[in-house]
Short mmCIF file of C-alpha atoms and ligand atoms in Angstrom, two decimals:
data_model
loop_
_atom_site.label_atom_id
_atom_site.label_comp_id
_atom_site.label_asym_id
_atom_site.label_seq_id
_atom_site.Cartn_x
_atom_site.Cartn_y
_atom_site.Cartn_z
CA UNK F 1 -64.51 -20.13 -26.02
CA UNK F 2 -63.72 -23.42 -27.56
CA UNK F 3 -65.47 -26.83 -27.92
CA UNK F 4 -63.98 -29.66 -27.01
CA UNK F 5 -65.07 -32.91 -28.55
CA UNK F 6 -64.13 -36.80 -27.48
CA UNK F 7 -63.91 -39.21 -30.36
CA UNK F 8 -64.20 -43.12 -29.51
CA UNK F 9 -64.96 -42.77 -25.43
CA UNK F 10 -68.12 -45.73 -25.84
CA UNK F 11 -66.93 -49.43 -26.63
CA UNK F 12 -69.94 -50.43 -28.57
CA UNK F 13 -69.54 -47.12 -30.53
CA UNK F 14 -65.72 -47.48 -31.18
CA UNK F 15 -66.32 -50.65 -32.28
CA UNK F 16 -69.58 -49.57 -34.79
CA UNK F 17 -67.55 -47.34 -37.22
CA UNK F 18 -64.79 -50.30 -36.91
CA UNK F 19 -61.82 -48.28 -34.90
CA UNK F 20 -59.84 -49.48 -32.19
CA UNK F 21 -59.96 -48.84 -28.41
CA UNK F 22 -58.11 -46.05 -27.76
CA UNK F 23 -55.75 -46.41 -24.98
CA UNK F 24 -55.71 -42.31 -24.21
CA UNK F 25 -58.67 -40.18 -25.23
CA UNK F 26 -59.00 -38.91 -28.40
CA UNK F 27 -60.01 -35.15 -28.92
CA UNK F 28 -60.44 -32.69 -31.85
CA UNK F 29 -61.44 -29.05 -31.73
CA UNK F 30 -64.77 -27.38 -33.08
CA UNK F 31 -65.15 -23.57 -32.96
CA UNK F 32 -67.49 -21.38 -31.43
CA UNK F 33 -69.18 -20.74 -34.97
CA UNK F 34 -70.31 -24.58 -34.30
CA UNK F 35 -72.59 -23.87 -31.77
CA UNK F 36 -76.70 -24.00 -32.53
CA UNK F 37 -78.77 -22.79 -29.35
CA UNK F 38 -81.94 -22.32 -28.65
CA UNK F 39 -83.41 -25.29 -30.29
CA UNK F 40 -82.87 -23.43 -33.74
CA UNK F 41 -83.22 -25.64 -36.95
CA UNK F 42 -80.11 -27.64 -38.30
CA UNK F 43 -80.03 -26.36 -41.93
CA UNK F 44 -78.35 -29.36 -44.15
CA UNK F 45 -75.40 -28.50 -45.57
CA UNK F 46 -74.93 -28.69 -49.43
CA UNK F 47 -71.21 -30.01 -48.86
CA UNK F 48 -72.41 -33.54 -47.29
CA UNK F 49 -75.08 -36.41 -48.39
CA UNK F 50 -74.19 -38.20 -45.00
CA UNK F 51 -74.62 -36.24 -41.67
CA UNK F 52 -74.73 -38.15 -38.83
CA UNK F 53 -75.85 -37.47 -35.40
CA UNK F 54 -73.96 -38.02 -32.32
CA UNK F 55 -75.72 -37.45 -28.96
CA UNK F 56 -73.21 -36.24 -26.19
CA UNK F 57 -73.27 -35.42 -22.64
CA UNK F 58 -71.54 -32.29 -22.56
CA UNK F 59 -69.71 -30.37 -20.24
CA UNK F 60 -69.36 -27.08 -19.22
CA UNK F 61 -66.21 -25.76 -18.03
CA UNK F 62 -66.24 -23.00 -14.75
CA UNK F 63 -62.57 -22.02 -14.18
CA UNK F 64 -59.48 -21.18 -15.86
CA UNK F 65 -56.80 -24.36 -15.35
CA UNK F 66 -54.06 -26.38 -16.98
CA UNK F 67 -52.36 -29.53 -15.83
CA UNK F 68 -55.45 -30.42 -13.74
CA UNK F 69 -55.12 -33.53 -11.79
CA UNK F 70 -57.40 -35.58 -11.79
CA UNK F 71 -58.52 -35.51 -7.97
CA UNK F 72 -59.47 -32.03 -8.78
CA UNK F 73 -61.17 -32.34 -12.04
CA UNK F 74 -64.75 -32.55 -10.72
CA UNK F 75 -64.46 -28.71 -9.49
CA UNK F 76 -63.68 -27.57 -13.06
CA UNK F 77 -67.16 -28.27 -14.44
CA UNK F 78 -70.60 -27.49 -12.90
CA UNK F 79 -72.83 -28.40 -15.93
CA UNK F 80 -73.86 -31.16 -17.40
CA UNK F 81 -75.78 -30.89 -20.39
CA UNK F 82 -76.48 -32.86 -23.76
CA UNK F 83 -75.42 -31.72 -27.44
CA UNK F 84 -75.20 -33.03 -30.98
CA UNK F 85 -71.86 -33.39 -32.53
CA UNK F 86 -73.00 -33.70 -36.00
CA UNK F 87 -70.52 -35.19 -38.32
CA UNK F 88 -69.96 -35.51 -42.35
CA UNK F 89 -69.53 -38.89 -41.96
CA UNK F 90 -68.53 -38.80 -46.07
CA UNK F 91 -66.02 -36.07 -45.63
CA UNK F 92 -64.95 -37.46 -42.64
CA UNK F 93 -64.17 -41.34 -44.58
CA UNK F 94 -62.17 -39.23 -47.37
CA UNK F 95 -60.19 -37.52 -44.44
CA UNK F 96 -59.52 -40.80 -42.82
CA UNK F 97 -58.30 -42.33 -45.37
CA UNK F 98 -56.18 -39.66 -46.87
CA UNK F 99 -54.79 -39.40 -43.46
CA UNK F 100 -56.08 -35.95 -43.24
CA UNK F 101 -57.48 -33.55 -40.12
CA UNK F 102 -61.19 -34.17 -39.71
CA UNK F 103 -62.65 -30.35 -39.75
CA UNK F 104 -64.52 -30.21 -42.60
CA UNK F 105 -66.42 -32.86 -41.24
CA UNK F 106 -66.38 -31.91 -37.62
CA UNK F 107 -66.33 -28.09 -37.23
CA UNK F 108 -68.76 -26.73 -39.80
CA UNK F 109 -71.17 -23.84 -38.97
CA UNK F 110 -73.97 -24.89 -36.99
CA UNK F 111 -72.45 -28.91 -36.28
CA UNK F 112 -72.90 -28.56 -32.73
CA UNK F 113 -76.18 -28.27 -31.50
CA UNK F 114 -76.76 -27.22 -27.76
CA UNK F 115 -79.13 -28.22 -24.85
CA UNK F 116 -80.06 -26.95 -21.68
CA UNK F 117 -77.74 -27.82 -18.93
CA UNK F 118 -78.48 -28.84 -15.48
CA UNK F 119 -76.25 -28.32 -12.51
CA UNK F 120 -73.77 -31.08 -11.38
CA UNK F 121 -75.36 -30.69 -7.69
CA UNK F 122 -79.02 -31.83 -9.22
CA UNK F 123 -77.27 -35.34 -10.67
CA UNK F 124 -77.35 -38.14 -7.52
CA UNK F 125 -74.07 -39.91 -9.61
CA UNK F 126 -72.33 -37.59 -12.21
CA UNK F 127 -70.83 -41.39 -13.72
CA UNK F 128 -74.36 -43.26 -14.21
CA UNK F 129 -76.20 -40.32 -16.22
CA UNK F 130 -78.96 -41.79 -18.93
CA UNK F 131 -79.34 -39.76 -22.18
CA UNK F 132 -81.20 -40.42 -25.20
CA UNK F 133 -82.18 -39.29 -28.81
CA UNK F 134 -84.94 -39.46 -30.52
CA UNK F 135 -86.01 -39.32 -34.11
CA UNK F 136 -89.12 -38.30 -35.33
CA UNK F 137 -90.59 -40.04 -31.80
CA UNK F 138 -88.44 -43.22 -32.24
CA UNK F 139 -85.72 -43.86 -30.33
CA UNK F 140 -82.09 -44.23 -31.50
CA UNK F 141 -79.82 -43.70 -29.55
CA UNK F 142 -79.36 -44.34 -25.72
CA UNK F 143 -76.20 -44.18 -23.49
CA UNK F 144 -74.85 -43.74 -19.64
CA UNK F 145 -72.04 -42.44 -18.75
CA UNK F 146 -70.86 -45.21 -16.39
CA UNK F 147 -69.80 -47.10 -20.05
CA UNK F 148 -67.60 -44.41 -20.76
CA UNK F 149 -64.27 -45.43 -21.68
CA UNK F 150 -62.48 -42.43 -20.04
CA UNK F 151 -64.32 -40.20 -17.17
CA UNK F 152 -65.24 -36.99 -17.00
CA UNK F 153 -62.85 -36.51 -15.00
CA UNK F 154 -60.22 -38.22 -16.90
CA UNK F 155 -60.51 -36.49 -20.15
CA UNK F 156 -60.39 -33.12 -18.02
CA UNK F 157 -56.94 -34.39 -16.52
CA UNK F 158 -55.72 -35.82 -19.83
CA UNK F 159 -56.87 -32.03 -22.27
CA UNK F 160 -55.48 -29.85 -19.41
CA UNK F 161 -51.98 -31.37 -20.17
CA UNK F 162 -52.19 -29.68 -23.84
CA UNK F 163 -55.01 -26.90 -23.63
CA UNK F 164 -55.52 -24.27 -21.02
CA UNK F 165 -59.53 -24.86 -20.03
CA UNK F 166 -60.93 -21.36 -19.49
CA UNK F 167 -64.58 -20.81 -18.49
CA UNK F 168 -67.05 -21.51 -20.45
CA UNK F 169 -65.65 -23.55 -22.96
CA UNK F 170 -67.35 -26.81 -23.64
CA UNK F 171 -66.43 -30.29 -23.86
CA UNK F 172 -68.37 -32.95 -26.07
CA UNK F 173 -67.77 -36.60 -23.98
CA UNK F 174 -68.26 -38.93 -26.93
CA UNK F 175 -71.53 -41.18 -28.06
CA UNK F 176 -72.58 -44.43 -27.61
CA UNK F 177 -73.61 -46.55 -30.46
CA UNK F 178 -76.68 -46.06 -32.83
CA UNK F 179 -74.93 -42.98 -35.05
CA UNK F 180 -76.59 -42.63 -38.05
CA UNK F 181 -78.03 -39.69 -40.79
CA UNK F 182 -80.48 -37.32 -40.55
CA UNK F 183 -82.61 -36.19 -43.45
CA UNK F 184 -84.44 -32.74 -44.33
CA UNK F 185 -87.91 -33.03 -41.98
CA UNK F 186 -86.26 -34.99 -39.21
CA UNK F 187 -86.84 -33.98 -35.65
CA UNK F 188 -84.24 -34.27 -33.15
CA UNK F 189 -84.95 -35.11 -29.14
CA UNK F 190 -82.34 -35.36 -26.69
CA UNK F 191 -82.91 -35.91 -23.40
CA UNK F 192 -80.96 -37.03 -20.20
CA UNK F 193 -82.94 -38.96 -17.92
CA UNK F 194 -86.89 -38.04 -18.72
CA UNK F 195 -86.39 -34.81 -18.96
CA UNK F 196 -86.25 -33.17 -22.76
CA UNK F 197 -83.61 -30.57 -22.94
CA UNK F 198 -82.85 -30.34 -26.71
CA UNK F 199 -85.65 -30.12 -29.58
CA UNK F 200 -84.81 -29.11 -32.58
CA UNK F 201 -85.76 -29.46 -36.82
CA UNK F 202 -83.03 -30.64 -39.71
CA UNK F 203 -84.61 -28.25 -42.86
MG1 MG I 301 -68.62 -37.39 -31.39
#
């Protein structure tokens, strides 16, 4: 399987690290050694003295397709769930500006945390989903996905024209603003609505 990950899909985020609106989605690969499950600790890498956290609703894909339109997308996912897309955010400034490809700071080991999911049929509007993260108890981060710059179902129609989606691969939708580091002895909450369905340690 394969992660998929949207870069620059929430205005006030876009705008945050300074980068313009993009006029098609943006999207970058991480691999399957990415994932963290089961609320397992985040161990911080030696490579990076700036991870960030990203909090993401995150997709789940249930069928094989390519060159999905998107009237159909919605029947290509049937989870919705939240992740981390942790990011160098040092590495990922000397990539930027070298005009280099991000994964050193995107696709380490372990840089993609993973919730629970929840079916689409339990969510009463799939585009006005609340999320949130906290921090050691404090909130800092909070989004919906009605201020998403491209839908769920538009990034589905726009990364089916390039990748074949098979099942089970997973697509990252982006974060709103607040991004910031984590330190060793942080503890990570994500939610989506009230209900906590990510809880994990940075050590
Ligand atoms: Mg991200």
């Amino acid at each position: 399987m394969k992660i998929i990950c949207i870069g620059r899909n929430y205005v006030d985020h876009a705008k945050e690290l300074k980068n313009p609106l993009p006029e098609k989605p943006v999207f970058f690969l991480k691999p399957d050694s990415a994932i963290l499950r089961r609320n397992q600790p985040f161990f911080y890498p030696d490579f990076s003295n700036e991870i960030h956290f990203e909090t993401e609703l995150v997709l789940k894909i249930c069928k094989l397709g390519r060159h999905i339109p998107k009237r159909l997308a919605n029947s290509f996912y049937n989870e919705i769930g939240i992740g981390i897309d942790f990011t160098a955010r040092d590495l990922q400034a000397e990539c930027k500006k070298k005009g280099l490809p991000w994964e050193i700071a995107k696709a380490f080991d372990f840089s993609a945390p993973l919730g629970k999911f929840r079916a689409v049929s339990q969510f009463k509007d799939i585009n006005n989903i609340n999320f949130s993260l906290l921090v050691n108890e404090e909130k800092r981060q909070e989004g919906n996905s009605k201020d998403m710059i491209f839908s769920f179902d538009e990034i589905i129609a726009y990364i089916s024209q390039f990748l074949t989606l098979k099942t089970g691969d997973l697509i990252y939708t982006g974060t709103p603003a607040g991004v910031g580091p984590v330190q060793k002895g942080d503890q990570l909450k994500a939610y989506i609505e009230n209900e906590l369905l990510l809880d994990f340690k940075v050590k």
